[in-house]
Coordinates of C-alpha atoms and ligand atoms in Angstrom, one line a residue:
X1 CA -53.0 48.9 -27.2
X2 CA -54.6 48.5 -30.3
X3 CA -52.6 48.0 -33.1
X4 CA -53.8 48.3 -37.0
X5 CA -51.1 47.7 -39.6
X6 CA -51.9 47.0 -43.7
X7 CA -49.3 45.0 -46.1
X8 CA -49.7 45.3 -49.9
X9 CA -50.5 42.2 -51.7
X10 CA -47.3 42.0 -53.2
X11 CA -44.8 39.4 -54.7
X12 CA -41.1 39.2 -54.2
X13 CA -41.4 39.7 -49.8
X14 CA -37.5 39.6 -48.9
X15 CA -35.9 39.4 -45.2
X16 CA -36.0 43.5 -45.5
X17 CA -39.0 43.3 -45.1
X18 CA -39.2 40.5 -42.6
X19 CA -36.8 42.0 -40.3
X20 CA -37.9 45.4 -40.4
X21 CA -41.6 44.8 -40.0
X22 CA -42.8 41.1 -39.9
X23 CA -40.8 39.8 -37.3
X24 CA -42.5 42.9 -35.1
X25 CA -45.6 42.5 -35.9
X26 CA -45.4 39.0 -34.7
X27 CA -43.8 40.3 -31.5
X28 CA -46.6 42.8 -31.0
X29 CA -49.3 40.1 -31.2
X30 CA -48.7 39.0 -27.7
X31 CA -49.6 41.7 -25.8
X32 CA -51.8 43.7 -28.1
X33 CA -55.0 43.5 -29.5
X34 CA -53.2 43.4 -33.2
X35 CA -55.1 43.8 -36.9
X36 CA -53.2 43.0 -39.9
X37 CA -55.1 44.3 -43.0
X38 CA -54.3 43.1 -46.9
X39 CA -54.9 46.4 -48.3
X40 CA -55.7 45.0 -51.9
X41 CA -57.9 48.1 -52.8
X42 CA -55.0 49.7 -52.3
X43 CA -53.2 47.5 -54.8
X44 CA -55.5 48.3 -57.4
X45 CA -54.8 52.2 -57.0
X46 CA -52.2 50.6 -60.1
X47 CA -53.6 48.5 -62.4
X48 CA -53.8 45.0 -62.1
X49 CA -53.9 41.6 -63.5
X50 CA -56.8 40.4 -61.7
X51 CA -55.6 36.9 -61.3
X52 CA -52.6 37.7 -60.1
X53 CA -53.9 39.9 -57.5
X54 CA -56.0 37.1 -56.2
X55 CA -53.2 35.0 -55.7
X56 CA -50.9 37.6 -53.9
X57 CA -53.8 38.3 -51.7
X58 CA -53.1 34.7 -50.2
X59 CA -49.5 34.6 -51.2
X60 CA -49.2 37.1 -48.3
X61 CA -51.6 36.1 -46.1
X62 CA -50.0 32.6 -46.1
X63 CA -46.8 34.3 -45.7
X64 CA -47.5 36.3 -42.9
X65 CA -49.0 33.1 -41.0
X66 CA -45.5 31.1 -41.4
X67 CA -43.6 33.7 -40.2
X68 CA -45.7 33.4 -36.7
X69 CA -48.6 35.6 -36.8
X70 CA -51.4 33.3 -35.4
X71 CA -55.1 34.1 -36.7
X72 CA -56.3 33.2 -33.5
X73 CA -54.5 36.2 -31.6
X74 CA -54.4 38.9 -34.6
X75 CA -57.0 39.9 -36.5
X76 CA -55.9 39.4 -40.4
X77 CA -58.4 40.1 -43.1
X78 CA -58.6 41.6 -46.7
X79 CA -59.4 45.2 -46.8
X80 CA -62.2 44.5 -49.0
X81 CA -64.4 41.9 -47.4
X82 CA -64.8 44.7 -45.0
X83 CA -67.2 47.0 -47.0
X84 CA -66.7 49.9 -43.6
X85 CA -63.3 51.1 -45.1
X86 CA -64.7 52.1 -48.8
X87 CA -67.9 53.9 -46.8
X88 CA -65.5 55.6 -44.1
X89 CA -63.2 56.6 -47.0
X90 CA -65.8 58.8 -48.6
X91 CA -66.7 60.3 -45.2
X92 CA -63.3 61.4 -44.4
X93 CA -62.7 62.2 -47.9
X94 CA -65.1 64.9 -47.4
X95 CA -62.9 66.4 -44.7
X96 CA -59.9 65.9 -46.5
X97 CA -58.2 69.3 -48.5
X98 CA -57.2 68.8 -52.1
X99 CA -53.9 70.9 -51.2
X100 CA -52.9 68.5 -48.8
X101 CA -53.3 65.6 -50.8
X102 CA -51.4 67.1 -53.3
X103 CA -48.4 67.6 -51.1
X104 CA -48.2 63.9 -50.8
X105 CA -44.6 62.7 -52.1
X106 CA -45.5 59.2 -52.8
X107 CA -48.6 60.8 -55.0
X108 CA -45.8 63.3 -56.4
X109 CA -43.5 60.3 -57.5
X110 CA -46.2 58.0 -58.6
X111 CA -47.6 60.2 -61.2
X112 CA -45.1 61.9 -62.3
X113 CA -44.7 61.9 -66.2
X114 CA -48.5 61.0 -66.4
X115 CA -50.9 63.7 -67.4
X116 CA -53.7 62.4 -65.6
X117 CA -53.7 59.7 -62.8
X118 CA -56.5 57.9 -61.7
X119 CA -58.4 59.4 -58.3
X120 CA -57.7 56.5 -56.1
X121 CA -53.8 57.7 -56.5
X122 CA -54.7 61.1 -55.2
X123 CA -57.1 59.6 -52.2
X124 CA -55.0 56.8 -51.3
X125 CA -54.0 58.2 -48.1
X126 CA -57.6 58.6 -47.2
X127 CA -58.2 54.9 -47.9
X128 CA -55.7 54.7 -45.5
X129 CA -56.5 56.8 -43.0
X130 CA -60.1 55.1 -43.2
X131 CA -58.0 51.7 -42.3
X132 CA -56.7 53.2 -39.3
X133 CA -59.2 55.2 -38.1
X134 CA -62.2 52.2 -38.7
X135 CA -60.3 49.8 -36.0
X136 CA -59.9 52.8 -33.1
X137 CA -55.9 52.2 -33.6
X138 CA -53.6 53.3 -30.8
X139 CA -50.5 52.3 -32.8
X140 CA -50.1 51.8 -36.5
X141 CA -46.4 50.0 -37.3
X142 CA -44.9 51.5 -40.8
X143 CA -41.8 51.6 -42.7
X144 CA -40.2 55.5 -42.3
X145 CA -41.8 55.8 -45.9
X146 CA -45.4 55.9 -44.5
X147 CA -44.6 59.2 -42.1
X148 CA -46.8 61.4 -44.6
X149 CA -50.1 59.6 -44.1
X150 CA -49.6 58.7 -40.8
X151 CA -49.9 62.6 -39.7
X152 CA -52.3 63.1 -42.9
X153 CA -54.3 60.1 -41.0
X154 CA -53.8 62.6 -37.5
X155 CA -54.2 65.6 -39.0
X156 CA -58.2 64.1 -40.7
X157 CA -59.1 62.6 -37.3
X158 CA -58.2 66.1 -35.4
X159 CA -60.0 68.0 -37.9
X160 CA -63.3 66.0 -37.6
X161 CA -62.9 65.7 -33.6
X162 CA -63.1 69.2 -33.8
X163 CA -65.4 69.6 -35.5
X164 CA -68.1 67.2 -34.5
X165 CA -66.9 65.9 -31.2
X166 CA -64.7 62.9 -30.5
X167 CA -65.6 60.4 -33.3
X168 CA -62.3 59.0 -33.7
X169 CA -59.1 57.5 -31.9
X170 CA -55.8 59.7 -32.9
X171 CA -53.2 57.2 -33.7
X172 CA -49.3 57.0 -33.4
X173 CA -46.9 55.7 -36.2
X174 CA -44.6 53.5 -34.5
X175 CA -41.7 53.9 -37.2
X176 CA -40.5 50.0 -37.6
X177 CA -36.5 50.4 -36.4
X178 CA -33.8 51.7 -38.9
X179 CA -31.1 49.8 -37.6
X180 CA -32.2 46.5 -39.3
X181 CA -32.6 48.7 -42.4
X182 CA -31.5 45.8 -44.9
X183 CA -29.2 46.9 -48.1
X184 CA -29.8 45.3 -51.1
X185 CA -26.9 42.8 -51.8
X186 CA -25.4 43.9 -55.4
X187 CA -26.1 47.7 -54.3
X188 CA -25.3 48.0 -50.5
X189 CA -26.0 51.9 -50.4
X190 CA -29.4 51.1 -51.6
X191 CA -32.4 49.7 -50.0
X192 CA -33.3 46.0 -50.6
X193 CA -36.6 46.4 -52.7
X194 CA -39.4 44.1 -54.2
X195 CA -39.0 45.5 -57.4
X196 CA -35.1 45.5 -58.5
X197 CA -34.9 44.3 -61.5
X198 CA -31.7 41.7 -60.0
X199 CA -33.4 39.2 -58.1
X200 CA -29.7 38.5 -56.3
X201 CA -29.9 42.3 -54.9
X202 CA -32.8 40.7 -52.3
X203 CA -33.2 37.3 -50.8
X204 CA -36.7 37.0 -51.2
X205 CA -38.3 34.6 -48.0
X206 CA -39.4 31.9 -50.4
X207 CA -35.9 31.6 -52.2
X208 CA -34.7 28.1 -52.6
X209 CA -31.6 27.3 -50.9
X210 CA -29.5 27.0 -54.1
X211 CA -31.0 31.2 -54.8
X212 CA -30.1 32.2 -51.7
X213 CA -26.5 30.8 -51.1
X214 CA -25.6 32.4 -55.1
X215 CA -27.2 36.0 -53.6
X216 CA -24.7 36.0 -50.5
X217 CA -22.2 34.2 -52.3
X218 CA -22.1 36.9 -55.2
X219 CA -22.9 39.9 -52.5
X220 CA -21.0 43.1 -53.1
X221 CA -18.1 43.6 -50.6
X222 CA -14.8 45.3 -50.7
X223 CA -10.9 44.4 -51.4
X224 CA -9.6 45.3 -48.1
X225 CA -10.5 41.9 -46.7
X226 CA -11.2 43.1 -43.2
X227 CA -14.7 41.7 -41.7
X228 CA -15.3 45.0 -39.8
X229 CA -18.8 47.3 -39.3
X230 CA -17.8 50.3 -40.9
X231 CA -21.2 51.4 -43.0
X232 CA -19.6 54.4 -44.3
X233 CA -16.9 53.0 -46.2
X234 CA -17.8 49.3 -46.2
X235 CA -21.6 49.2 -46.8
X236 CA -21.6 45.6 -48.2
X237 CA -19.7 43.8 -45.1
X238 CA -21.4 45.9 -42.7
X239 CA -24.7 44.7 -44.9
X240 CA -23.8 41.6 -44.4
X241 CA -23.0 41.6 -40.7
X242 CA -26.4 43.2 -39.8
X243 CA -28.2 40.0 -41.5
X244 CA -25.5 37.4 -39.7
X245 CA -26.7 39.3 -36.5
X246 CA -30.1 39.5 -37.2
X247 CA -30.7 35.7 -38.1
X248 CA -28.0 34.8 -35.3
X249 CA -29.0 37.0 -32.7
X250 CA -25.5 37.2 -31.9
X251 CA -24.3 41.2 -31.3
X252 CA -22.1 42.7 -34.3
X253 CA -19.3 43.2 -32.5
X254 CA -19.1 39.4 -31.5
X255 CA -19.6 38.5 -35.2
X256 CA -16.6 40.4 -35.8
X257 CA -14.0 39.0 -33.2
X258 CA -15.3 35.5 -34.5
X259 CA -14.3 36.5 -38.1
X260 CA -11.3 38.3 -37.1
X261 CA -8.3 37.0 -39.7
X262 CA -11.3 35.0 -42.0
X263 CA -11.6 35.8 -45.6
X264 CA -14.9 36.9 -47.0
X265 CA -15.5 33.3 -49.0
X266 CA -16.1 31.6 -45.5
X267 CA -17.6 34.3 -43.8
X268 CA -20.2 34.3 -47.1
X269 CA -20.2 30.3 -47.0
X270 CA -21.3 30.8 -43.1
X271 CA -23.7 33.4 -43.3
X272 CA -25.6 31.7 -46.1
X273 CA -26.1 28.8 -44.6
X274 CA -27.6 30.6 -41.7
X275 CA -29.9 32.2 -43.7
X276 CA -30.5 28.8 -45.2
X277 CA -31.2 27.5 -41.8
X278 CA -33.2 30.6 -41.0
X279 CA -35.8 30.7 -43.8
X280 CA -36.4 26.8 -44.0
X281 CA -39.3 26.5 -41.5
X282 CA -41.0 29.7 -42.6
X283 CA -40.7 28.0 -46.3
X284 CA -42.1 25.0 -45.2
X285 CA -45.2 26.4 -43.3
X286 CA -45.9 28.4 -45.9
X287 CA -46.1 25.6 -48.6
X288 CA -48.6 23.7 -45.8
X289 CA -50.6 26.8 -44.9
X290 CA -50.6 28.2 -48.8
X291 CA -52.2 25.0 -49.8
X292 CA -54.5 24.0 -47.3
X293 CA -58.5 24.7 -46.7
X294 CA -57.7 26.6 -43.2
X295 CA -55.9 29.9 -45.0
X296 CA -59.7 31.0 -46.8
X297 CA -61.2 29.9 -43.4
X298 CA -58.9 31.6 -41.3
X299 CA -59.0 35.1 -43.9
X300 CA -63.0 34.6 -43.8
X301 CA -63.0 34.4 -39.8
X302 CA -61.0 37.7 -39.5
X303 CA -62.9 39.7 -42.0
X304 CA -66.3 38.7 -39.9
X305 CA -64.4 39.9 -36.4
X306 CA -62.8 43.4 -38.7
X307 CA -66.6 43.8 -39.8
X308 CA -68.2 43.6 -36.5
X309 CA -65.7 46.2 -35.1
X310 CA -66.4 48.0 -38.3
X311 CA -69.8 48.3 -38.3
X312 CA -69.7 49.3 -34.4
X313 CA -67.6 52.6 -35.9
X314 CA -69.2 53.1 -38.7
X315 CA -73.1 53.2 -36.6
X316 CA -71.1 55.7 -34.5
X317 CA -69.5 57.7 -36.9
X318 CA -72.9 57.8 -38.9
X319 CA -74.4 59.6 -35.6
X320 CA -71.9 62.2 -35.0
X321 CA -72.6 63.3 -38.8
X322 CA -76.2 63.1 -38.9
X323 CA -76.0 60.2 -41.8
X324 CA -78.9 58.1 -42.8
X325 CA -82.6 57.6 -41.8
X326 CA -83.1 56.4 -38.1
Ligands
AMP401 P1 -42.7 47.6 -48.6 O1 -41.6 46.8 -49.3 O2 -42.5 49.1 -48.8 O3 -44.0 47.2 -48.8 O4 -42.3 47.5 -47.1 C1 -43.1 46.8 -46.1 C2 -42.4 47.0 -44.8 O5 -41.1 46.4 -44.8 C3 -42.1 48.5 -44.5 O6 -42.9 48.8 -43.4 C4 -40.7 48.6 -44.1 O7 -40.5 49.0 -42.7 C5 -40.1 47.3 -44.3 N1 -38.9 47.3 -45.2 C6 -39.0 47.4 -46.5 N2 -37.8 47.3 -47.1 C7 -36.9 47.1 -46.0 C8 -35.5 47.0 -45.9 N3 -34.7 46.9 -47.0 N4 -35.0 46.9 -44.7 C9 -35.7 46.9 -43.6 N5 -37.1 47.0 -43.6 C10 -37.6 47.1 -44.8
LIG402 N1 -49.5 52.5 -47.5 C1 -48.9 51.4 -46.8 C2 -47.7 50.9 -47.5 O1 -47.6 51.0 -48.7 C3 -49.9 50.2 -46.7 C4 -51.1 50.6 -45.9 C5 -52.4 50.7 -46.3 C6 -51.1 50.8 -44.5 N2 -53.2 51.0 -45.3 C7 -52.5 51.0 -44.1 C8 -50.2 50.7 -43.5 C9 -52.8 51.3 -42.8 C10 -50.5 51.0 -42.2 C11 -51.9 51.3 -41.8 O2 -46.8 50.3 -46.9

């Protein structure tokens, strides 16, 4: 299969994120043909600091190499050194209905309260969409938050198939798995999130070991002292237990029998230092990879293999629409 997935250049990347959807794309690499886009056009959809951008840009792409996805088996590239998805976007853009843009709920939320918002907001699913439908995707692995634009995504490549023959691979979402749907620590009933304004609510991957015992140690729990999976009425130590089983690989319900009669302060103490133990090596690849010559090299090999695919679609897609002189 061919899968296509595309991470914003974003600070602040926490084991939510990692268990829900880094740690499968890494699986995926082995017996796909994967690409892994930095979609920083779509970062700029928002305004910003130019600077800053650039260094996220490698931020992540260093990041995503020390958790284990290997340049040499993926394809990982910034979105744009690969001028094909700006020149697809347009194209689909065209077949693209202003009404169902508008019914977009992540366009709804973003501009609410604004009177005007920038274009890009409103076409960002297309920009998308263009990102998929460039690479021939079979599968595109999202967070449950993406479900909009993956079936806008379906609903633009159906649309031009019809009418103009079969330009363009229909993709599947593959919707990354709830049940390692990380809480935030200080908030259990809500997500963990990049941008909560209490860096303890997240353990981000790059926390120092001194951050991330104080966020488990200072984790929201409960007074009935029982280490039990209960989400309902005990969010936090079921929280908790989902990360000790994730990092442990042990199965809850073992976790719990080896806790059974233990107070939360050791269960916290042992959990942190897991995590500790866990997010070590990916820290200390990522300091090697972040400052070392091979991350531009590696970024600049995968946007020459992205644009050769590219190109290949785009000369194709040009020909079903009758584009350019020839
Ligand atoms: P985002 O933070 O929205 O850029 O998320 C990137 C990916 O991480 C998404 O595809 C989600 O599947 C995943 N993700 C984000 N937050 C969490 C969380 N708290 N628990 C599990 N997965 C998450
Ligand atoms: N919109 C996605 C997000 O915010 C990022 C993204 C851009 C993406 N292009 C993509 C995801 C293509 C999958 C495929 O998470």
């Amino acid at each position: 299969m061919r899968v296509f997935s595309g991470v914003q250049p974003t600070g602040n990347i926490h084991i939510g994120n990692y268990l829900g959807a880094l740690r499968q794309f890494v699986e995926l690499q082995d017996e796909n043909a994967c690409v892994y886009c930095i979609v920083d056009m779509h970062a700029i959809t928002v305004p910003k600091d130019a600077a800053l951008l650039r260094e996220n840009i490698l931020d992540v792409a260093a990041l995503y190499m020390a958790v284990g996805i290997d340049p040499k088996k993926s394809v990982v590239f910034v979105q744009s050194d690969v001028p094909g998805h700006a020149e697809l976007a347009w194209i689909l853009m065209c077949n693209t209905y202003t009404g169902e843009l508008a019914r977009m709920t992540q366009f709804k939320e973003k501009s609410r309260g604004n009177e005007s918002a920038p274009a890009g907001l409103f076409t960002y699913p297309v920009l998308m969409a263009a990102d998929i439908l460039l690479y021939d995707s079979d599968v595109v692995p999202v967070g449950n938050d993406q479900t909009q634009h993956i079936e806008i995504c379906r609903d633009i490549a159906i649309r031009v198939n019809n009418r103009y023959g079969k330009v363009f691979v229909v993709p599947e979402g593959r919707f990354l798995k709830e049940g390692a749907r990380i809480m935030s620590l200080d908030d259990p009933v809500s997500k963990m999130s990049k941008s909560a304004e209490n860096p303890l609510s997240r353990i981000s991957l790059l926390d120092d070991e001194t951050k991330i015992r104080k966020s488990v140690m200072k984790s929201t729990t409960d007074s009935d002292g029982l280490i039990r999976f209960d989400p309902a009425n005990k969010p936090g130590v079921s929280n908790l237990l989902n990360i000790y089983s994730a990092f442990s690989g042990q199965p809850v319900s073992d976790i719990e029998k080896k806790y059974e009669g233990v107070g939360y302060g050791t269960f916290k103490k042992e959990l942190a230092e897991l995590t500790v133990d866990a997010l070590a090596p990916i820290r200390k690849s990522y300091e090697d990879i972040r400052r070392s010559e091979e991350l531009r090299a590696a970024l600049k090999d995968g946007a020459e293999r992205a644009n050769a695919v590219a190109e290949r679609t785009m000369a194709r897609v040009k020909d079903f629409f009758g584009l350019g002189a020839k």
